[in-house]
CSV table of C-alpha atoms in Angstrom, one decimal:
chain,number,residue,atom,x,y,z
A,1,MET,CA,120.0,110.8,122.1
A,2,GLY,CA,118.0,109.4,119.9
A,3,TYR,CA,116.5,105.8,119.4
A,4,ARG,CA,119.0,103.4,118.6
A,5,ALA,CA,118.3,101.9,115.1
A,6,GLY,CA,120.1,99.0,112.9
A,7,VAL,CA,119.8,97.5,109.7
A,8,VAL,CA,120.1,93.9,109.0
A,9,GLY,CA,120.8,93.2,104.9
A,10,ALA,CA,122.4,96.5,104.5
A,11,ALA,CA,124.3,96.0,101.2
A,12,GLY,CA,121.5,95.4,98.9
A,13,PHE,CA,119.7,98.2,97.5
A,14,ALA,CA,116.8,98.3,99.8
A,15,GLY,CA,118.8,98.3,102.8
A,16,ILE,CA,121.7,101.3,101.7
A,17,GLU,CA,118.8,103.2,101.1
A,18,LEU,CA,117.9,102.8,104.7
A,19,VAL,CA,121.5,103.7,105.5
A,20,ARG,CA,121.4,106.4,103.8
A,21,LEU,CA,117.8,107.8,105.0
A,22,LEU,CA,118.8,106.7,109.0
A,23,SER,CA,122.5,108.5,108.4
A,24,ARG,CA,120.6,111.9,108.8
A,25,HIS,CA,117.5,111.3,110.5
A,26,PRO,CA,117.3,113.6,113.5
A,27,GLU,CA,115.8,111.0,115.8
A,28,PHE,CA,116.7,107.4,114.7
A,29,ASP,CA,120.6,107.3,115.5
A,30,LEU,CA,122.2,104.4,113.0
A,31,ALA,CA,124.3,102.1,115.2
A,32,ALA,CA,124.6,99.2,113.0
A,33,ALA,CA,124.5,97.8,109.2
A,34,THR,CA,124.6,94.5,108.5
A,35,SER,CA,125.9,92.3,105.3
A,36,ASP,CA,127.8,89.2,105.9
A,37,ALA,CA,129.4,89.5,102.4
A,38,LEU,CA,130.7,93.1,103.3
A,39,ALA,CA,131.6,92.4,106.9
A,40,GLY,CA,134.4,94.4,108.2
A,41,THR,CA,134.3,96.8,104.8
A,42,PRO,CA,133.3,100.6,105.8
A,43,ILE,CA,130.2,101.9,104.2
A,44,ALA,CA,131.7,104.4,102.4
A,45,LYS,CA,134.4,102.3,100.9
A,46,ALA,CA,131.3,99.7,98.9
A,47,TYR,CA,129.5,102.9,98.5
A,48,PRO,CA,131.6,106.4,97.8
A,49,ALA,CA,128.3,108.3,98.2
A,50,PHE,CA,129.0,107.5,102.1
A,51,THR,CA,132.3,109.7,102.0
A,52,GLY,CA,132.2,112.0,105.1
A,53,VAL,CA,128.8,111.0,106.2
A,54,THR,CA,129.5,108.0,108.4
A,55,ASP,CA,132.8,105.9,109.8
A,56,LEU,CA,130.4,102.9,109.7
A,57,ALA,CA,131.7,99.4,108.6
A,58,PHE,CA,129.3,96.8,107.5
A,59,SER,CA,129.1,93.9,110.2
A,60,THR,CA,127.8,90.3,110.4
A,61,HIS,CA,124.2,89.1,111.0
A,62,GLU,CA,125.7,86.7,113.7
A,63,ASP,CA,128.0,88.6,115.1
A,64,THR,CA,125.9,91.9,116.0
A,65,ASP,CA,124.0,92.5,118.8
A,66,PHE,CA,120.8,93.8,118.7
A,67,SER,CA,119.5,93.5,122.4
A,68,ALA,CA,120.4,97.4,123.0
A,69,PHE,CA,118.2,98.3,120.1
A,70,ASP,CA,115.2,100.4,120.0
A,71,VAL,CA,114.6,99.4,116.3
A,72,VAL,CA,116.0,97.1,113.5
A,73,PHE,CA,114.8,97.0,110.0
A,74,LEU,CA,115.1,93.8,108.1
A,75,ALA,CA,116.1,94.6,104.3
A,76,VAL,CA,116.3,90.6,103.7
A,77,PRO,CA,114.7,88.3,101.6
A,78,HIS,CA,111.5,86.9,101.7
A,79,LYS,CA,111.5,83.6,103.8
A,80,ALA,CA,114.4,85.0,106.1
A,81,ALA,CA,112.7,87.9,108.1
A,82,MET,CA,110.4,85.3,109.7
A,83,GLY,CA,113.4,83.3,111.1
A,84,MET,CA,115.0,86.7,112.2
A,85,ALA,CA,112.2,88.5,113.6
A,86,PRO,CA,110.9,86.5,116.4
A,87,ASP,CA,114.5,86.3,118.5
A,88,LEU,CA,114.4,90.5,118.1
A,89,ILE,CA,110.8,91.0,119.1
A,90,ALA,CA,111.3,88.9,122.2
A,91,ALA,CA,114.7,90.8,123.0
A,92,GLY,CA,112.3,93.8,123.3
A,93,VAL,CA,113.4,95.5,119.6
A,94,THR,CA,110.3,96.7,117.7
A,95,VAL,CA,111.5,95.4,114.0
A,96,VAL,CA,110.2,96.9,110.6
A,97,ASP,CA,110.2,94.4,107.8
A,98,LEU,CA,110.6,95.2,104.6
A,99,SER,CA,109.8,91.6,103.1
A,100,ALA,CA,106.7,89.9,102.5
A,101,ASP,CA,107.2,87.9,105.6
A,102,PHE,CA,104.6,90.1,107.5
A,103,ARG,CA,102.2,91.1,104.8
A,104,LEU,CA,99.8,88.7,104.0
A,105,LYS,CA,96.9,88.0,107.1
A,106,ASP,CA,96.4,84.7,106.0
A,107,PRO,CA,99.4,82.1,106.5
A,108,ALA,CA,97.7,79.8,103.9
A,109,ILE,CA,97.8,82.5,101.4
A,110,TYR,CA,101.3,83.2,102.2
A,111,GLU,CA,102.7,79.2,102.2
A,112,LYS,CA,100.5,79.3,98.5
A,113,TRP,CA,102.3,82.1,96.9
A,114,TYR,CA,106.0,81.6,99.2
A,115,ALA,CA,106.4,79.2,101.4
A,116,PRO,CA,105.1,77.4,104.7
A,117,HIS,CA,105.1,80.3,107.3
A,118,THR,CA,107.1,79.5,110.4
A,119,ALA,CA,105.9,82.5,112.8
A,120,THR,CA,102.2,82.6,112.9
A,121,ASP,CA,102.0,84.2,115.7
A,122,LEU,CA,103.8,86.9,114.8
A,123,LEU,CA,102.1,86.9,111.4
A,124,ALA,CA,99.0,87.6,113.4
A,125,GLN,CA,99.7,90.6,115.6
A,126,ALA,CA,101.9,92.6,112.9
A,127,ALA,CA,100.8,95.9,111.6
A,128,PHE,CA,100.7,96.3,107.7
A,129,GLY,CA,103.0,99.3,106.9
A,130,LEU,CA,101.1,101.3,104.2
A,131,PRO,CA,100.4,104.3,106.5
A,132,GLU,CA,98.0,106.2,104.0
A,133,LEU,CA,95.4,103.1,103.7
A,134,THR,CA,96.2,101.4,106.8
A,135,GLY,CA,96.9,104.1,109.3
A,136,ASP,CA,94.5,102.6,112.2
A,137,GLU,CA,97.1,99.4,112.3
A,138,LEU,CA,100.1,101.8,113.0
A,139,ALA,CA,98.3,103.7,115.4
A,140,ALA,CA,97.9,100.7,117.7
A,141,ALA,CA,101.3,99.5,117.3
A,142,ALA,CA,102.3,103.1,118.2
A,143,GLU,CA,100.3,102.4,121.3
A,144,ARG,CA,101.3,99.2,122.0
A,145,ARG,CA,105.1,100.5,121.7
A,146,ALA,CA,104.3,103.2,123.8
A,147,ALA,CA,103.3,100.9,126.5
A,148,GLY,CA,106.7,99.0,126.5
A,149,GLU,CA,106.0,96.2,124.3
A,150,ALA,CA,108.3,95.7,121.2
A,151,VAL,CA,106.1,95.6,117.7
A,152,LEU,CA,106.3,94.6,114.0
A,153,VAL,CA,105.6,96.2,110.8
A,154,GLY,CA,105.2,94.6,107.5
A,155,CYS,CA,105.7,96.9,105.1
A,156,ALA,CA,104.2,97.1,101.9
A,157,GLY,CA,105.5,96.2,98.9
A,158,CYS,CA,106.3,98.7,96.1
A,159,TYR,CA,103.7,97.5,93.5
A,160,PRO,CA,101.2,97.1,95.6
A,161,THR,CA,101.5,100.5,97.3
A,162,ALA,CA,101.7,102.4,93.8
A,163,THR,CA,98.6,100.3,92.8
A,164,SER,CA,97.0,100.7,96.0
A,165,LEU,CA,97.0,104.5,96.7
A,166,ALA,CA,95.8,105.1,92.9
A,167,ALA,CA,92.5,102.6,93.2
A,168,ALA,CA,91.9,103.1,96.9
A,169,PRO,CA,90.1,106.3,97.0
A,170,ALA,CA,87.5,105.1,94.1
A,171,ILE,CA,86.9,101.8,95.7
A,172,ARG,CA,86.3,102.9,99.5
A,173,ALA,CA,84.3,105.7,97.9
A,174,GLY,CA,81.9,102.7,96.4
A,175,LEU,CA,82.7,104.0,92.8
A,176,VAL,CA,83.9,100.8,91.4
A,177,ASP,CA,81.8,97.9,90.1
A,178,ALA,CA,82.2,94.9,92.9
A,179,ALA,CA,81.7,92.5,90.1
A,180,ALA,CA,83.9,93.3,87.6
A,181,PRO,CA,87.7,93.1,87.2
A,182,VAL,CA,90.3,95.2,87.7
A,183,VAL,CA,93.1,95.6,85.7
A,184,ALA,CA,96.7,97.0,87.0
A,185,ASP,CA,99.8,97.2,84.3
A,186,ALA,CA,102.9,98.2,86.4
A,187,VAL,CA,106.3,99.5,85.4
A,188,SER,CA,109.2,99.8,87.6
A,189,GLY,CA,112.9,100.3,87.5
A,190,VAL,CA,115.6,97.5,87.7
A,191,THR,CA,116.4,97.8,91.1
A,192,GLY,CA,112.9,96.3,92.0
A,193,ALA,CA,114.3,93.5,91.4
A,194,GLY,CA,117.3,93.7,93.5
A,195,LYS,CA,121.0,94.0,93.7
A,196,LYS,CA,122.0,90.4,92.1
A,197,ALA,CA,122.0,90.8,88.3
A,198,THR,CA,119.9,88.1,86.7
A,199,GLU,CA,119.5,87.5,82.9
A,200,ARG,CA,116.3,89.9,82.8
A,201,THR,CA,118.4,92.2,85.3
A,202,HIS,CA,121.6,92.5,83.8
A,203,TYR,CA,122.6,95.8,81.9
A,204,CYS,CA,123.2,94.4,78.5
A,205,PHE,CA,119.1,92.6,78.8
A,206,ALA,CA,117.6,95.4,80.6
A,207,ASN,CA,118.9,98.5,78.7
A,208,GLU,CA,116.8,99.7,75.8
A,209,ASN,CA,114.1,96.9,76.6
A,210,LEU,CA,110.8,96.6,78.2
A,211,GLU,CA,109.0,93.6,79.4
A,212,ALA,CA,106.0,91.9,81.0
A,213,TYR,CA,107.2,89.5,83.9
A,214,GLY,CA,105.3,87.5,86.3
A,215,VAL,CA,101.6,87.5,84.2
A,216,GLY,CA,99.2,86.0,85.9
A,217,THR,CA,101.8,84.9,88.4
A,218,HIS,CA,103.2,87.6,90.7
A,219,ARG,CA,103.5,87.3,94.3
A,220,HIS,CA,102.5,90.8,95.0
A,221,THR,CA,99.0,89.9,93.8
A,222,PRO,CA,97.3,88.6,96.6
A,223,GLU,CA,98.9,91.6,98.4
A,224,ILE,CA,96.8,93.8,96.7
A,225,GLU,CA,94.2,92.2,96.8
A,226,GLN,CA,94.1,91.8,100.6
A,227,ILE,CA,94.6,95.9,100.4
A,228,LEU,CA,91.8,96.6,98.0
A,229,GLY,CA,89.1,93.8,98.7
A,230,LEU,CA,89.8,92.4,95.4
A,231,GLU,CA,90.3,89.1,96.2
A,232,GLY,CA,89.9,86.7,92.4
A,233,ARG,CA,89.2,90.2,90.8
A,234,LEU,CA,92.8,91.7,90.2
A,235,VAL,CA,94.5,91.3,86.9
A,236,PHE,CA,98.1,92.1,87.9
A,237,THR,CA,100.7,92.4,85.3
A,238,PRO,CA,104.3,94.0,85.9
A,239,HIS,CA,106.7,95.3,83.6
A,240,LEU,CA,110.4,95.9,83.9
A,241,ALA,CA,112.0,99.2,82.0
A,242,PRO,CA,115.1,100.2,82.1
A,243,LEU,CA,115.3,102.9,85.1
A,244,ASN,CA,117.2,102.6,87.8
A,245,ARG,CA,114.6,104.1,90.2
A,246,GLY,CA,110.8,104.5,89.8
A,247,LEU,CA,107.6,102.6,89.7
A,248,LEU,CA,104.6,103.5,88.3
A,249,SER,CA,100.9,101.5,88.4
A,250,THR,CA,98.1,102.3,85.8
A,251,VAL,CA,95.0,101.0,87.5
A,252,THR,CA,91.8,100.4,85.4
A,253,LEU,CA,88.5,100.5,87.5
A,254,PRO,CA,85.4,100.0,85.9
A,255,LEU,CA,82.5,102.2,87.2
A,256,ALA,CA,79.5,101.1,89.5
A,257,PRO,CA,75.9,101.0,87.6
A,258,GLY,CA,74.9,104.5,88.1
A,259,ALA,CA,77.9,105.9,88.7
A,260,ALA,CA,79.4,108.7,86.6
A,261,PRO,CA,81.6,111.2,88.6
A,262,THR,CA,83.7,113.9,86.5
A,263,ALA,CA,87.7,114.3,86.1
A,264,GLU,CA,86.8,117.5,88.9
A,265,GLU,CA,85.2,115.5,91.5
A,266,LEU,CA,87.2,112.4,91.5
A,267,VAL,CA,90.3,115.2,91.6
A,268,GLU,CA,88.4,116.4,94.8
A,269,LEU,CA,87.6,113.0,96.4
A,270,TYR,CA,91.3,112.1,95.9
A,271,ARG,CA,92.2,115.0,97.6
A,272,ASP,CA,89.9,115.1,100.4
A,273,PHE,CA,91.1,111.1,101.0
A,274,TYR,CA,94.6,112.3,101.1
A,275,ALA,CA,94.6,115.8,103.0
A,276,ALA,CA,96.4,114.5,106.1
A,277,SER,CA,98.6,112.2,104.3
A,278,PRO,CA,102.0,114.8,103.6
A,279,LEU,CA,103.5,112.5,101.5
A,280,VAL,CA,100.8,111.6,98.7
A,281,SER,CA,99.7,114.4,96.1
A,282,VAL,CA,96.8,114.5,93.7
A,283,MET,CA,97.6,116.0,90.3
A,284,ASP,CA,95.3,118.2,88.9
A,285,ALA,CA,92.7,116.9,86.6
A,286,GLY,CA,94.5,116.1,83.1
A,287,VAL,CA,97.9,116.0,84.8
A,288,GLN,CA,99.6,112.4,85.0
A,289,PRO,CA,102.5,111.4,88.0
A,290,ARG,CA,105.6,110.9,86.6
A,291,THR,CA,108.4,109.0,88.2
A,292,ALA,CA,111.3,111.5,87.6
A,293,SER,CA,109.0,113.8,90.1
A,294,VAL,CA,109.5,111.2,93.1
A,295,ALA,CA,112.6,109.5,92.0
A,296,GLY,CA,114.9,109.4,95.7
A,297,THR,CA,111.9,110.8,97.9
A,298,CYS,CA,109.5,109.0,99.9
A,299,ARG,CA,106.8,110.9,97.9
A,300,ALA,CA,104.1,109.5,95.7
A,301,GLN,CA,101.8,111.2,93.1
A,302,VAL,CA,98.6,110.1,92.0
A,303,GLY,CA,96.3,111.0,89.1
A,304,VAL,CA,93.2,110.0,88.2
A,305,ALA,CA,90.5,110.5,84.8
A,306,VAL,CA,87.3,109.2,83.6
A,307,HIS,CA,87.4,107.2,80.5
A,308,PRO,CA,84.5,107.1,78.1
A,309,ALA,CA,84.2,103.7,78.3
A,310,GLY,CA,82.8,103.9,82.0
A,311,MET,CA,86.1,103.5,83.7
A,312,ILE,CA,88.1,105.6,86.3
A,313,VAL,CA,91.9,105.0,85.3
A,314,ALA,CA,94.3,105.8,87.8
A,315,THR,CA,97.7,106.5,88.4
A,316,GLY,CA,100.5,106.5,90.8
A,317,ALA,CA,104.5,106.7,90.9
A,318,ILE,CA,106.8,106.0,93.4
A,319,ASP,CA,110.2,105.6,93.7
A,320,ASN,CA,110.4,101.7,94.6
A,321,LEU,CA,113.3,101.9,97.0
A,322,GLY,CA,111.9,105.1,98.7
A,323,LYS,CA,108.0,105.2,99.1
A,324,GLY,CA,108.4,101.4,97.7
A,325,ALA,CA,110.5,100.0,100.4
A,326,ALA,CA,113.2,101.9,102.8
A,327,GLY,CA,111.5,105.4,102.8
A,328,GLN,CA,108.0,103.6,103.8
A,329,GLY,CA,110.1,101.6,106.6
A,330,VAL,CA,111.1,104.7,107.8
A,331,GLN,CA,108.0,106.4,107.6
A,332,CYS,CA,106.2,104.0,109.6
A,333,ALA,CA,108.7,104.0,112.4
A,334,ASN,CA,108.4,107.1,112.6
A,335,ILE,CA,104.4,106.8,113.4
A,336,VAL,CA,104.9,103.6,115.6
A,337,PHE,CA,107.8,105.8,117.7
A,338,GLY,CA,105.3,109.1,117.8
A,339,LEU,CA,107.2,111.2,115.6
A,340,PRO,CA,106.0,112.9,112.4
A,341,GLU,CA,105.4,110.8,109.9
A,342,THR,CA,107.4,112.6,107.5
A,343,CYS,CA,110.8,112.9,110.1
A,344,GLY,CA,113.7,112.4,107.8
A,345,LEU,CA,111.3,111.6,104.5
A,346,GLU,CA,111.5,116.0,103.3
A,347,GLU,CA,113.5,115.3,100.7
A,348,ILE,CA,112.0,116.2,97.0
A,349,ALA,CA,112.8,115.3,93.8
A,350,ASN,CA,115.6,116.5,92.1
A,351,PRO,CA,113.6,119.1,89.3
A,352,VAL,CA,115.4,117.7,85.6
């Protein structure tokens, strides 16, 4: 008998990806998937891909008793999770949140970009969920859970994940000018915008189109700055591409005075940095990541090059629903519950 798991907000894109991963996870037993809009509807009826996989039906948030569950994944909008997490934690249930509510360490920064935070006590103790870069926080959360404490994980967002995985090794090695701006240009598939169609994400507007949005104002900016220590120095511009899934971030990092690594030296540095990270692959010098090579998985590809203008150009490719959301949530839960971090996440992308 494995750990009893539930998903709140299971009918959305990230939520149903959690259902997919948990329905075949060897240690987490999916026992509830909530959606107020689809309550009573079999999951396989709403999403026929689950025919023959699960007989579970969606239930309502309010009528689902999670008190006997080991872990609950929150795939709900920003500002909703901080209203749900306190009761779950008080009931002894570990919470893995996919929203932004428990990512930013400073409640004043959260308020600036979102709204006043109503669970600052939990915010202070939440582990940040980007295993390759914040493994110490997750390890500490695992120790607390093993001691009988319910813990909270705030998973990193999709843009911060790809951008930070691409940039962190160079920054942490001291190769980047600590006074210069860092520029990140990132492109995401349409599922990153959520299930509800808008004038930007409606098929007729998104298809055959590429555009920047949230220029200078995107909410993931402070999260990336927090991860990479770039407060006030990040120029982040997201773009929407006519893809279902996939996210690519290209980060331009000015070299520190006196730093002159070769591409091969950078690749070696990056491979050493991610040597204990089984879900991150560093490409050979001259080879760039591809979103198609990670779609449908929790894997990340990272590429790095030297620009003759005195810059490092680092690229990161992930699936925005996989490593950028649901897969990352499961990876974090694996760590917190003392499981191999790749448990249930061994899929590779379709090669063509």
